[in-house]
Amino acid sequence: KLELAREIEAKLPAQTREKIDKLVSEGTMRKHELDASCLSYLRSLTPQQQEQVFLHVEESRVFFLNSRSKSGFIYAVCDRAVNGALDVRGFGGSDPWRPYLASVATPRRSAVDLVPEAAWLGHLGEAALLEIVVDVSSDAALGGHTPEVR
């Protein structure tokens, strides 16, 4: 497991590795204290999110120092960064209405490409004329009359 964690840590961006080394050099955590799952989750984030994670870790250094698992703490911070809920005041927090508003604002492509009526009639000519017959003979109130629509 330690070799896998070292391998993943080597693949992290240089800025992220520098932030980890800074935490180690300050004595905030021990070298290779982060496990493979934490590092792989950290690696899956964008560089901006990684920057947010380490900024949050530095802002909440007291909680980080007192945490039982440094990996678990950083994993939780990564999870909150993915959801956009890192700031305790709510700035950058996830908006519960955002997915709904995005779905409403996104135009839907119709399943059928509609053609203007004049162009369709011009293309089909006489074949476009339809005859619709509605059989209402079973309804006595209509007197057995069958209307026709052309």
mmCIF file of C-alpha atoms in Angstrom:
data_model
loop_
_atom_site.group_PDB
_atom_site.id
_atom_site.type_symbol
_atom_site.label_atom_id
_atom_site.label_comp_id
_atom_site.label_asym_id
_atom_site.label_seq_id
_atom_site.Cartn_x
_atom_site.Cartn_y
_atom_site.Cartn_z
ATOM 1 C CA LYS A 1 0.000 0.000 0.000
ATOM 2 C CA LEU A 2 2.798 2.408 0.833
ATOM 3 C CA GLU A 3 4.385 1.892 -2.584
ATOM 4 C CA LEU A 4 1.061 2.585 -4.283
ATOM 5 C CA ALA A 5 0.623 5.774 -2.245
ATOM 6 C CA ARG A 6 4.140 6.908 -3.152
ATOM 7 C CA GLU A 7 3.455 6.166 -6.815
ATOM 8 C CA ILE A 8 0.237 8.204 -6.770
ATOM 9 C CA GLU A 9 1.923 11.034 -4.880
ATOM 10 C CA ALA A 10 4.635 11.159 -7.554
ATOM 11 C CA LYS A 11 1.948 11.606 -10.216
ATOM 12 C CA LEU A 12 0.374 14.604 -8.462
ATOM 13 C CA PRO A 13 0.958 18.068 -9.954
ATOM 14 C CA ALA A 14 4.097 19.829 -8.702
ATOM 15 C CA GLN A 15 2.129 22.505 -6.820
ATOM 16 C CA THR A 16 0.152 19.884 -4.930
ATOM 17 C CA ARG A 17 3.299 17.936 -4.023
ATOM 18 C CA GLU A 18 4.841 21.201 -2.767
ATOM 19 C CA LYS A 19 1.795 21.816 -0.555
ATOM 20 C CA ILE A 20 2.087 18.298 0.896
ATOM 21 C CA ASP A 21 5.828 18.772 1.459
ATOM 22 C CA LYS A 22 5.112 22.096 3.170
ATOM 23 C CA LEU A 23 2.696 20.386 5.581
ATOM 24 C CA VAL A 24 5.346 17.741 6.296
ATOM 25 C CA SER A 25 8.158 20.281 6.786
ATOM 26 C CA GLU A 26 6.004 22.334 9.182
ATOM 27 C CA GLY A 27 5.347 19.213 11.238
ATOM 28 C CA THR A 28 1.634 19.287 10.561
ATOM 29 C CA MET A 29 1.753 15.690 9.322
ATOM 30 C CA ARG A 30 4.292 12.929 8.825
ATOM 31 C CA LYS A 31 5.798 12.009 5.489
ATOM 32 C CA HIS A 32 3.712 9.431 3.594
ATOM 33 C CA GLU A 33 0.855 9.759 6.065
ATOM 34 C CA LEU A 34 -1.711 10.109 3.292
ATOM 35 C CA ASP A 35 -3.024 6.777 2.007
ATOM 36 C CA ALA A 36 -3.593 5.733 -1.610
ATOM 37 C CA SER A 37 -7.353 6.366 -1.649
ATOM 38 C CA CYS A 38 -6.897 9.909 -0.337
ATOM 39 C CA LEU A 39 -4.151 10.679 -2.848
ATOM 40 C CA SER A 40 -6.068 9.183 -5.778
ATOM 41 C CA TYR A 41 -9.157 11.241 -4.856
ATOM 42 C CA LEU A 42 -6.964 14.333 -4.557
ATOM 43 C CA ARG A 43 -5.429 13.540 -7.935
ATOM 44 C CA SER A 44 -8.870 13.274 -9.553
ATOM 45 C CA LEU A 45 -9.641 16.915 -8.664
ATOM 46 C CA THR A 46 -8.867 19.825 -10.934
ATOM 47 C CA PRO A 47 -5.823 21.946 -10.009
ATOM 48 C CA GLN A 48 -8.147 24.734 -8.815
ATOM 49 C CA GLN A 49 -9.993 22.314 -6.542
ATOM 50 C CA GLN A 50 -6.681 20.965 -5.225
ATOM 51 C CA GLU A 51 -5.666 24.531 -4.423
ATOM 52 C CA GLN A 52 -8.990 25.050 -2.606
ATOM 53 C CA VAL A 53 -8.444 21.842 -0.621
ATOM 54 C CA PHE A 54 -5.044 22.900 0.676
ATOM 55 C CA LEU A 55 -6.233 26.445 1.332
ATOM 56 C CA HIS A 56 -9.044 24.994 3.437
ATOM 57 C CA VAL A 57 -6.628 22.647 5.231
ATOM 58 C CA GLU A 58 -4.423 25.607 6.130
ATOM 59 C CA GLU A 59 -7.411 27.669 7.282
ATOM 60 C CA SER A 60 -8.613 24.848 9.502
ATOM 61 C CA ARG A 61 -5.155 23.782 10.666
ATOM 62 C CA VAL A 62 -6.298 23.257 14.269
ATOM 63 C CA PHE A 63 -8.906 20.715 13.181
ATOM 64 C CA PHE A 64 -6.420 19.080 10.818
ATOM 65 C CA LEU A 65 -3.830 18.728 13.578
ATOM 66 C CA ASN A 66 -6.354 17.182 15.958
ATOM 67 C CA SER A 67 -7.863 14.803 13.425
ATOM 68 C CA ARG A 68 -7.303 11.103 13.986
ATOM 69 C CA SER A 69 -6.738 10.430 10.320
ATOM 70 C CA LYS A 70 -5.066 13.054 8.170
ATOM 71 C CA SER A 71 -6.067 11.041 5.086
ATOM 72 C CA GLY A 72 -9.672 10.963 6.208
ATOM 73 C CA PHE A 73 -9.665 14.707 6.851
ATOM 74 C CA ILE A 74 -8.236 15.510 3.411
ATOM 75 C CA TYR A 75 -10.572 12.967 1.776
ATOM 76 C CA ALA A 76 -13.556 14.707 3.406
ATOM 77 C CA VAL A 77 -12.279 18.110 2.288
ATOM 78 C CA CYS A 78 -11.865 16.770 -1.267
ATOM 79 C CA ASP A 79 -15.426 15.487 -1.164
ATOM 80 C CA ARG A 80 -16.684 18.876 -0.048
ATOM 81 C CA ALA A 81 -14.618 20.563 -2.772
ATOM 82 C CA VAL A 82 -16.276 18.368 -5.388
ATOM 83 C CA ASN A 83 -19.698 19.394 -4.063
ATOM 84 C CA GLY A 84 -18.623 23.053 -3.914
ATOM 85 C CA ALA A 85 -19.277 23.360 -0.177
ATOM 86 C CA LEU A 86 -15.887 24.256 1.275
ATOM 87 C CA ASP A 87 -16.693 27.680 2.660
ATOM 88 C CA VAL A 88 -18.504 27.590 6.009
ATOM 89 C CA ARG A 89 -20.269 30.896 5.262
ATOM 90 C CA GLY A 90 -21.940 29.298 2.262
ATOM 91 C CA PHE A 91 -19.980 31.066 -0.460
ATOM 92 C CA GLY A 92 -19.313 28.510 -3.147
ATOM 93 C CA GLY A 93 -21.792 26.179 -1.496
ATOM 94 C CA SER A 94 -23.860 23.872 -3.635
ATOM 95 C CA ASP A 95 -27.096 25.449 -4.768
ATOM 96 C CA PRO A 96 -30.003 23.016 -4.435
ATOM 97 C CA TRP A 97 -31.876 24.737 -7.282
ATOM 98 C CA ARG A 98 -28.969 24.712 -9.746
ATOM 99 C CA PRO A 99 -29.640 21.292 -11.355
ATOM 100 C CA TYR A 100 -33.325 22.086 -11.784
ATOM 101 C CA LEU A 101 -32.685 25.541 -13.266
ATOM 102 C CA ALA A 102 -30.034 24.117 -15.586
ATOM 103 C CA SER A 103 -32.453 21.453 -16.816
ATOM 104 C CA VAL A 104 -35.151 24.061 -17.450
ATOM 105 C CA ALA A 105 -32.771 26.439 -19.213
ATOM 106 C CA THR A 106 -31.265 23.767 -21.449
ATOM 107 C CA PRO A 107 -33.179 23.644 -24.722
ATOM 108 C CA ARG A 108 -34.548 20.224 -25.593
ATOM 109 C CA ARG A 109 -34.016 18.856 -29.046
ATOM 110 C CA SER A 110 -37.277 17.552 -30.454
ATOM 111 C CA ALA A 111 -37.420 13.935 -31.552
ATOM 112 C CA VAL A 112 -38.826 14.985 -34.935
ATOM 113 C CA ASP A 113 -37.453 17.781 -37.075
ATOM 114 C CA LEU A 114 -40.515 19.843 -37.980
ATOM 115 C CA VAL A 115 -40.768 21.377 -41.429
ATOM 116 C CA PRO A 116 -42.872 24.465 -42.133
ATOM 117 C CA GLU A 117 -46.375 23.495 -43.348
ATOM 118 C CA ALA A 118 -46.068 25.221 -46.723
ATOM 119 C CA ALA A 119 -42.778 23.458 -47.484
ATOM 120 C CA TRP A 120 -44.243 20.079 -46.496
ATOM 121 C CA LEU A 121 -47.350 20.546 -48.653
ATOM 122 C CA GLY A 122 -45.202 21.739 -51.542
ATOM 123 C CA HIS A 123 -42.966 18.690 -51.250
ATOM 124 C CA LEU A 124 -45.759 16.093 -51.014
ATOM 125 C CA GLY A 125 -48.367 17.799 -53.184
ATOM 126 C CA GLU A 126 -51.642 15.827 -53.504
ATOM 127 C CA ALA A 127 -50.249 12.943 -51.416
ATOM 128 C CA ALA A 128 -50.297 15.223 -48.379
ATOM 129 C CA LEU A 129 -54.098 15.377 -48.338
ATOM 130 C CA LEU A 130 -55.611 13.149 -45.680
ATOM 131 C CA GLU A 131 -59.137 11.959 -45.108
ATOM 132 C CA ILE A 132 -60.168 11.389 -41.507
ATOM 133 C CA VAL A 133 -63.375 9.525 -40.765
ATOM 134 C CA VAL A 134 -64.646 9.377 -37.210
ATOM 135 C CA ASP A 135 -67.142 6.592 -36.580
ATOM 136 C CA VAL A 136 -69.619 7.730 -33.936
ATOM 137 C CA SER A 137 -72.482 5.488 -34.997
ATOM 138 C CA SER A 138 -72.603 3.907 -31.551
ATOM 139 C CA ASP A 139 -73.569 7.267 -29.967
ATOM 140 C CA ALA A 140 -77.336 7.669 -30.248
ATOM 141 C CA ALA A 141 -77.171 11.362 -29.261
ATOM 142 C CA LEU A 142 -75.465 12.167 -32.574
ATOM 143 C CA GLY A 143 -78.143 10.344 -34.513
ATOM 144 C CA GLY A 144 -75.739 7.929 -36.169
ATOM 145 C CA HIS A 145 -74.116 10.705 -38.194
ATOM 146 C CA THR A 146 -70.447 10.076 -39.113
ATOM 147 C CA PRO A 147 -68.539 13.346 -39.632
ATOM 148 C CA GLU A 148 -65.787 13.480 -42.199
ATOM 149 C CA VAL A 149 -62.838 15.839 -42.133
ATOM 150 C CA ARG A 150 -60.790 16.589 -45.222
#
